[in-house]
Short mmCIF file of C-alpha atoms in Angstrom, two decimals:
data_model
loop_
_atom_site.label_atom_id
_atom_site.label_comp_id
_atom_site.label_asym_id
_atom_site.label_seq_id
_atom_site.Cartn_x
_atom_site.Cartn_y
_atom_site.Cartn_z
CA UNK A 1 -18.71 5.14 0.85
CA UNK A 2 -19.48 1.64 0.80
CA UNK A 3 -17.95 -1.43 2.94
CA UNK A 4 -15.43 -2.89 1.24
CA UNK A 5 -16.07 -6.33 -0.26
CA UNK A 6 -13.31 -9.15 -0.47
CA UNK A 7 -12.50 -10.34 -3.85
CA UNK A 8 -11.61 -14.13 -3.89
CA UNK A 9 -9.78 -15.14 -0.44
CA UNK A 10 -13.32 -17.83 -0.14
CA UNK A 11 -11.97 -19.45 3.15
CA UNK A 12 -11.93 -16.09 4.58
CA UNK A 13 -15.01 -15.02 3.32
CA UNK A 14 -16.70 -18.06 4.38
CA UNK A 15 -15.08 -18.16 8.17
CA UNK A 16 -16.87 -14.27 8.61
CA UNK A 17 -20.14 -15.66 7.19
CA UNK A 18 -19.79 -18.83 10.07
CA UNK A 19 -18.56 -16.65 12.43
CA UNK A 20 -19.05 -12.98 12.56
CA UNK A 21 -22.09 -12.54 11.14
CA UNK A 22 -23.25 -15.26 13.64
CA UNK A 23 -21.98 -13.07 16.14
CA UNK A 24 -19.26 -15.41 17.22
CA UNK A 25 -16.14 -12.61 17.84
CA UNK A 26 -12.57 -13.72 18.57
CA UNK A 27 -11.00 -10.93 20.60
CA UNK A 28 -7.58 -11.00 18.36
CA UNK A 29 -7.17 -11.43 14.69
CA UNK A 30 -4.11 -11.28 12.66
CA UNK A 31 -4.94 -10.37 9.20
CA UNK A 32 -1.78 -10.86 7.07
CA UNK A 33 -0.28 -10.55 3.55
CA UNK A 34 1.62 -8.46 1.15
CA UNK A 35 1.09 -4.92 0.95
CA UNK A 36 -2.19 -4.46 -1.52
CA UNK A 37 -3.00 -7.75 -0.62
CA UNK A 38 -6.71 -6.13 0.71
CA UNK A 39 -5.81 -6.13 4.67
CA UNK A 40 -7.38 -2.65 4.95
CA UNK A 41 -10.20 -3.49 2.95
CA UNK A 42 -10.90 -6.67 5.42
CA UNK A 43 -10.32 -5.18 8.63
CA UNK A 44 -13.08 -2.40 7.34
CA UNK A 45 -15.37 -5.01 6.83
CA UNK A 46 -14.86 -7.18 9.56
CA UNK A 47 -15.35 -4.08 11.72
CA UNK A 48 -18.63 -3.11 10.27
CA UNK A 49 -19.92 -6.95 10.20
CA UNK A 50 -19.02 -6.67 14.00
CA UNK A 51 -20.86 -3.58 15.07
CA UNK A 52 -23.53 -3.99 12.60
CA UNK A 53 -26.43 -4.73 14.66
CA UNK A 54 -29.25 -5.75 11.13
CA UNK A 55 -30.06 -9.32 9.32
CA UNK A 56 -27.05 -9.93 6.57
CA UNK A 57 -24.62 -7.90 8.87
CA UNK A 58 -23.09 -6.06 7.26
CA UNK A 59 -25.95 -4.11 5.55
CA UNK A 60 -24.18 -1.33 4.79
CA UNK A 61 -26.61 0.75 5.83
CA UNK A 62 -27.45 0.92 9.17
CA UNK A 63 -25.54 3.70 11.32
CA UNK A 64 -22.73 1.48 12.43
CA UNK A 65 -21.97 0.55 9.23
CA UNK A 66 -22.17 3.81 7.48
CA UNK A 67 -19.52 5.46 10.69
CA UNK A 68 -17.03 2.88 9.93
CA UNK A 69 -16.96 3.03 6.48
CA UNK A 70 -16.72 6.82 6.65
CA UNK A 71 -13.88 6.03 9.76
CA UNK A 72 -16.01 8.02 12.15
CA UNK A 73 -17.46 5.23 14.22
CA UNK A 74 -16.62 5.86 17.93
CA UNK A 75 -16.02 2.57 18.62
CA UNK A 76 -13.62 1.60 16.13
CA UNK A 77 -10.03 3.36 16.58
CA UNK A 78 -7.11 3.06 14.12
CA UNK A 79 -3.41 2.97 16.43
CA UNK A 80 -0.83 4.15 14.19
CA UNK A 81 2.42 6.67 14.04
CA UNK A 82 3.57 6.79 10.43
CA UNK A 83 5.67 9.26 11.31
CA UNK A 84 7.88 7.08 13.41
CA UNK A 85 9.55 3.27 11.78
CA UNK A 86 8.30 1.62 14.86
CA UNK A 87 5.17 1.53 17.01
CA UNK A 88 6.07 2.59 20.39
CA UNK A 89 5.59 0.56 23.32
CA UNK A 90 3.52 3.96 24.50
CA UNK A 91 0.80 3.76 22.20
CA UNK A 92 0.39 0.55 22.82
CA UNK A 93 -0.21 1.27 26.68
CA UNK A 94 -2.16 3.63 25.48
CA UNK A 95 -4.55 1.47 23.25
CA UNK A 96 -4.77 -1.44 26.03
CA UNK A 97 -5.84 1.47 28.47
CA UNK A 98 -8.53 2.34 25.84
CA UNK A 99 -9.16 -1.11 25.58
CA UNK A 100 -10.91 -1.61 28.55
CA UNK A 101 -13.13 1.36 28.88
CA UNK A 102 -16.76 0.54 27.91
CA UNK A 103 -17.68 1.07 24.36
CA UNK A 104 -19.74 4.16 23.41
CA UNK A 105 -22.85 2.94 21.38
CA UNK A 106 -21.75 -0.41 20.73
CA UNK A 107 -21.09 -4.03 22.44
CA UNK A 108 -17.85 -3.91 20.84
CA UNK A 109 -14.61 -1.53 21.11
CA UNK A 110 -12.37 -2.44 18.34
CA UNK A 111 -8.54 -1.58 18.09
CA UNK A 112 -7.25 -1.73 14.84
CA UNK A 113 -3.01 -1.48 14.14
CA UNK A 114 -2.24 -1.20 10.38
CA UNK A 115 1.31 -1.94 10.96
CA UNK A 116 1.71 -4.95 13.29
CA UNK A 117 4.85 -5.79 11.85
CA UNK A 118 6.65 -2.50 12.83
CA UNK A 119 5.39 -3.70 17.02
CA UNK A 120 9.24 -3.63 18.71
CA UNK A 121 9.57 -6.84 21.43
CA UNK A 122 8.70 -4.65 24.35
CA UNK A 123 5.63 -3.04 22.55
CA UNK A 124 4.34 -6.95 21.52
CA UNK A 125 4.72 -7.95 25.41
CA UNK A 126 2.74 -4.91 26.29
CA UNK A 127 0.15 -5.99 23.86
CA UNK A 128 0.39 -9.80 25.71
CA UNK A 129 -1.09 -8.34 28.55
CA UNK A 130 -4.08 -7.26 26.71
CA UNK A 131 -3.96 -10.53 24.80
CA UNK A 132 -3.92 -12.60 28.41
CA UNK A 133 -7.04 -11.09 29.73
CA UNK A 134 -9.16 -9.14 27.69
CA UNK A 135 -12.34 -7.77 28.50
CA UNK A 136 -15.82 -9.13 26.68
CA UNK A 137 -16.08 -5.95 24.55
CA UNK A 138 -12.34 -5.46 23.41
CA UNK A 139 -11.38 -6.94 19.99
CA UNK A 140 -7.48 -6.28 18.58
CA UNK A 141 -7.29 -6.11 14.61
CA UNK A 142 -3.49 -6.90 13.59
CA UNK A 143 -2.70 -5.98 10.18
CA UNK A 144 0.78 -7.34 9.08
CA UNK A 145 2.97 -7.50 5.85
CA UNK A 146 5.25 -10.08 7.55
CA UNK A 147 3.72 -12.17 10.37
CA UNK A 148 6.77 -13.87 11.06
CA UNK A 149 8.28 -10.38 12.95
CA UNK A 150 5.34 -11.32 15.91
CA UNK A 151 6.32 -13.03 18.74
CA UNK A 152 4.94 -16.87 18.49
CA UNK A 153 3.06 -15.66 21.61
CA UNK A 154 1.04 -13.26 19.90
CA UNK A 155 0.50 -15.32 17.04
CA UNK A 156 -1.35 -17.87 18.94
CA UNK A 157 -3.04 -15.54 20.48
CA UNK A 158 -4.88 -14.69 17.27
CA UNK A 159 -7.31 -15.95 14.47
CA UNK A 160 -4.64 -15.33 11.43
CA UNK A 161 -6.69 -14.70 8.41
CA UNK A 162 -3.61 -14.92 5.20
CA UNK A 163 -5.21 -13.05 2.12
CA UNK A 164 -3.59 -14.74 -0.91
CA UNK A 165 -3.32 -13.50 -4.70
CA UNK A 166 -6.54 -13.52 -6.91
CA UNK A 167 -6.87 -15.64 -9.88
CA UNK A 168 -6.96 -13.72 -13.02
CA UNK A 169 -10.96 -14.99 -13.15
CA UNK A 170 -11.57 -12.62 -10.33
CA UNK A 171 -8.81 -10.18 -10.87
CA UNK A 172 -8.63 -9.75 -14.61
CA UNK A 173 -12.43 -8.25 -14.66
CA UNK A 174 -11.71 -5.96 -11.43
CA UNK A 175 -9.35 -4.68 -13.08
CA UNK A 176 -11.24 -3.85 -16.32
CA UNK A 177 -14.20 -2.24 -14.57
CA UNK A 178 -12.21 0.12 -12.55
CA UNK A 179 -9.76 1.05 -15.45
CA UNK A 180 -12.18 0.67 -18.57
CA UNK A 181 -9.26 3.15 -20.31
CA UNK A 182 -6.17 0.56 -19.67
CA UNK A 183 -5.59 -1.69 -22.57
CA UNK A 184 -5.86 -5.39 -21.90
CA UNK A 185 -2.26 -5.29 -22.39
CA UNK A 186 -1.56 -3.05 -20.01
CA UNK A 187 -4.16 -4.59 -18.04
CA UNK A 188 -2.88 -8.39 -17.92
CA UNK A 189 0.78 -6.47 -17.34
CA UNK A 190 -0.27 -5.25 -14.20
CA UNK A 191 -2.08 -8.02 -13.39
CA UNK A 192 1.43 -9.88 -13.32
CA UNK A 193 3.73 -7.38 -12.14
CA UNK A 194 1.04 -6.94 -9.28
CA UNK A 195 1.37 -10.55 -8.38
CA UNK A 196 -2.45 -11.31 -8.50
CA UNK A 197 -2.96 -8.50 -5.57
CA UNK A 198 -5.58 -6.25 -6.15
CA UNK A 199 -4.10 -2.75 -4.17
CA UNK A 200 -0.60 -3.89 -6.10
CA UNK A 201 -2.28 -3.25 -9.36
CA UNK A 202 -4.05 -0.59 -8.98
CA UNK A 203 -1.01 1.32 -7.92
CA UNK A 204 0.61 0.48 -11.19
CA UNK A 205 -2.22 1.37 -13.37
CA UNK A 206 -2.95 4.31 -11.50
CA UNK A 207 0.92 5.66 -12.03
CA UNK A 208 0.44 5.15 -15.47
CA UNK A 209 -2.16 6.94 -15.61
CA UNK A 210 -1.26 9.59 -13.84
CA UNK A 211 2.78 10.31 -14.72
CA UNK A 212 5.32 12.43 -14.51
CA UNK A 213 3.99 15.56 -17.54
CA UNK A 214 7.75 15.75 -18.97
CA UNK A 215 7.34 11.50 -19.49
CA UNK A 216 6.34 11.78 -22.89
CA UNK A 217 9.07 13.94 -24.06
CA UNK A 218 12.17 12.36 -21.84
CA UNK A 219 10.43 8.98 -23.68
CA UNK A 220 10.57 10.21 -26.98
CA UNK A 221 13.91 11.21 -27.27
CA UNK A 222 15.48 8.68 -25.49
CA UNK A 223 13.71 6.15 -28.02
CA UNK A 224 15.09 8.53 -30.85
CA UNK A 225 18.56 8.95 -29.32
CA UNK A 226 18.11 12.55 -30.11
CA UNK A 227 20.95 14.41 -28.10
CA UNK A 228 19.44 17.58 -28.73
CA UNK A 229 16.11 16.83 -27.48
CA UNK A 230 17.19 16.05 -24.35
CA UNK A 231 18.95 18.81 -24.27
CA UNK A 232 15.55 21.18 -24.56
CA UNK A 233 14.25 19.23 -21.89
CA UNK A 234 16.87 19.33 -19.76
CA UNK A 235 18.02 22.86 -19.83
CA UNK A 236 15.01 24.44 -19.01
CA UNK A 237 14.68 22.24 -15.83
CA UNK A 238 18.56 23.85 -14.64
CA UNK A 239 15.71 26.46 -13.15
CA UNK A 240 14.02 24.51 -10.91
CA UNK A 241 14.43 24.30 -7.04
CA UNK A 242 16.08 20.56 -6.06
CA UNK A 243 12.44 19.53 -4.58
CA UNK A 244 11.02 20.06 -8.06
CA UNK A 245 13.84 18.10 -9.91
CA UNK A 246 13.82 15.14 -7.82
CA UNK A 247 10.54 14.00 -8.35
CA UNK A 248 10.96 14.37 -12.27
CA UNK A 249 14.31 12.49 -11.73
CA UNK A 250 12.89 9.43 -10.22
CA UNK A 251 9.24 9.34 -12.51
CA UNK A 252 11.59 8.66 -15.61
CA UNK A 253 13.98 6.09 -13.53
CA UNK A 254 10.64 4.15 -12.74
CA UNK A 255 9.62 4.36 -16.29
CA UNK A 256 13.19 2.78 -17.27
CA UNK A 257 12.75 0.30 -14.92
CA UNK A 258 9.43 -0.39 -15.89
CA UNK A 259 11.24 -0.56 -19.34
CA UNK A 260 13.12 -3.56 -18.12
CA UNK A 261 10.93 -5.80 -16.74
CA UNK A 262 9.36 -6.63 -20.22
CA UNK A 263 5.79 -6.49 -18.83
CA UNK A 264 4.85 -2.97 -19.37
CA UNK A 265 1.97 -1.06 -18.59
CA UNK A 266 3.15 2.71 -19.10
CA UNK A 267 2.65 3.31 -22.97
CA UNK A 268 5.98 5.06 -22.94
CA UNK A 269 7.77 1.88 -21.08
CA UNK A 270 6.87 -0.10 -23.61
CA UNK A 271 8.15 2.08 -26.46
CA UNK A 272 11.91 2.07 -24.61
CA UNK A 273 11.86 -1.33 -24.60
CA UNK A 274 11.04 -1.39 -28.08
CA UNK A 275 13.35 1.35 -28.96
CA UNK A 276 16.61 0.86 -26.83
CA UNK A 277 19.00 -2.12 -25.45
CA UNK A 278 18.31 -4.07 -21.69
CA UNK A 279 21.97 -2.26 -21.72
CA UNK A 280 21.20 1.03 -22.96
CA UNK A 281 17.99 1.30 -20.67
CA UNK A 282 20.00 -0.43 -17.75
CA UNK A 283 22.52 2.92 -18.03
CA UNK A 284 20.59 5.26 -18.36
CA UNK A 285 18.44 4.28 -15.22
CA UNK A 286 21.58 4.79 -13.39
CA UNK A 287 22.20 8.15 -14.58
CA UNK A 288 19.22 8.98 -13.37
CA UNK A 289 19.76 7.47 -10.07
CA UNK A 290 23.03 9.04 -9.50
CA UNK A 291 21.49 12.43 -10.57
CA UNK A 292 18.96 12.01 -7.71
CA UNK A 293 21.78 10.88 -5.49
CA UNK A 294 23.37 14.08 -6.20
CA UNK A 295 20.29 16.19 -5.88
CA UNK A 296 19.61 14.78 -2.53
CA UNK A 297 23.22 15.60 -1.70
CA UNK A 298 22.64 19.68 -2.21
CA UNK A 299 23.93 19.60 -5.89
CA UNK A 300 22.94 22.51 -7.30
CA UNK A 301 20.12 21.63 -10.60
CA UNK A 302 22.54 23.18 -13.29
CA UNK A 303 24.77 21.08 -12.52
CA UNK A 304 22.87 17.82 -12.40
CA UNK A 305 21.15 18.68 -15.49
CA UNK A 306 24.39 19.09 -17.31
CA UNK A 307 25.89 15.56 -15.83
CA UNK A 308 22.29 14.02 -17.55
CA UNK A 309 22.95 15.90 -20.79
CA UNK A 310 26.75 14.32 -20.82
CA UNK A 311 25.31 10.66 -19.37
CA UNK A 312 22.00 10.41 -21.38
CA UNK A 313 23.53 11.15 -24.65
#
């Protein structure tokens, strides 16, 4: 797996060639932007460019840099609980304890938090006191949808490194290299709807490519208005468990949606919005919200599918 490179974002690129591969290391960064806006991809690199120890750090294939971008580098330790909506004041006692105990095979321990922004106020003034005095080896990587939830006392405790949209010079032929099968419709769609960030696009191009099996047939005869088409769809799937109907539920009330926005990537998006009213669509997404709403709510499927056969039709 190789280290990450940063498309666009040239202040930032140029601070790490001035700085870290100088070996000039801040102990706190705050890496920040959207989600897909490449803060994972950065704080990978950084931490190789850190620990690599060769000329044009980093090489990307020395030892160091080959453990951290297969995440097995000793010194380098992600602090999450994605189980839990906040990060407990307990892990990070328990990463400022780490903190300070020598690094294993490298001048540098590194601390990374992928969700900064989820840090409650008692966990951020727990992290101050790592931020106050930290030792030479420890380095804190911050990664943060929305800055503005840190305390202004962490925040200038850090180097903040904003990632910002790519122009569609840099993010147009990404794009086409990774998804050589996406039209350049579907392509420049994404592109938009993805706001010009790379991980943003990819996620919509890759749920095109990769959606619900029933799509093409819900699509069709919705487009067709063909009451008893839905009706062969739909009463075979008054067999499946509630888990199973769900996720069927909400792939076609994404496609609708998708239907809406007028910048479509899905094939089958763009032939709904061809096909059917902003109205029309607008309903029928509901439908299908309220059927999910009822699934979630112990409904049993018969009788959701038969409120979609009365609602779609």
């Amino acid at each position: 797996m190789p280290i990450p490179a940063i498309l666009g974002n040239e202040r930032i690129q140029e601070y790490l060639r001035a700085t870290l591969e100088q070996g000039k290391v801040s102990h706190f960064y705050l890496l920040s932007g959207p989600a897909g806006s490449g803060k994972h991809s950065l704080a990978t690199r950084m931490a190789a460019t850190i620990l690599c120890r060769a000329p044009g750090k980093p090489c990307g294939v020395c030892p160091a840099c080959r453990k951290v971008a297969q995440g097995l580098h000793p010194d380098v330790r992600v602090w999450d609980e994605p189980e839990k909506k906040s990060v407990s004041i307990d892990l990070v006692r328990a990463a400022r304890e780490d903190l300070f105990l020598r690094p294993n095979e490298s001048d540098y321990k590194i601390s990374i938090f992928p969700r900064a922004q989820d840090l409650g106020v008692s966990a951020q003034n727990a992290l101050l006191k790592a931020l106050e005095e930290p030792p030479k080896s420890g380095v804190f990587l911050l990664l943060a949808n929305n800055p503005e939830k840190l305390l202004p006392t962490v925040r200038s405790r850090c180097v903040e490194l904003k990632l910002s949209a790519l122009p569609d010079s840099v993010l147009l032929p990404a794009l086409r290299a990774e998804f050589p099968d996406a039209g350049e419709t579907a392509i420049r769609a994404a592109a938009e709807r993805g706001g010009g960030f790379l991980g943003q696009c990819r996620a919509i191009l890759s749920g095109a490519a990769q959606r619900e099996p029933l799509a093409d047939d819900f699509a069709e005869a919705f487009c067709r208005r063909d009451p008893l088409a839905l009706l062969e769809i739909l009463v075979p799937m008054e067999k499946r468990r509630r888990d199973a109907l769900i996720p069927v539920l909400e792939a076609w009330r994404e496609l609708l949606a998708e239907a809406l926005t007028g910048k479509t990537v899905d094939e089958n998006a763009g032939k709904i919005a061809a096909a059917r009213s902003a109205g029309e669509i607008y309903a029928a997404q509901e439908a299908l919200r309220r059927a999910a709403d009822y699934a979630q709510s112990n409904v049993s499927p018969g009788a959701v599918c038969g409120y979609l056969e009365w609602a779609l039709r």
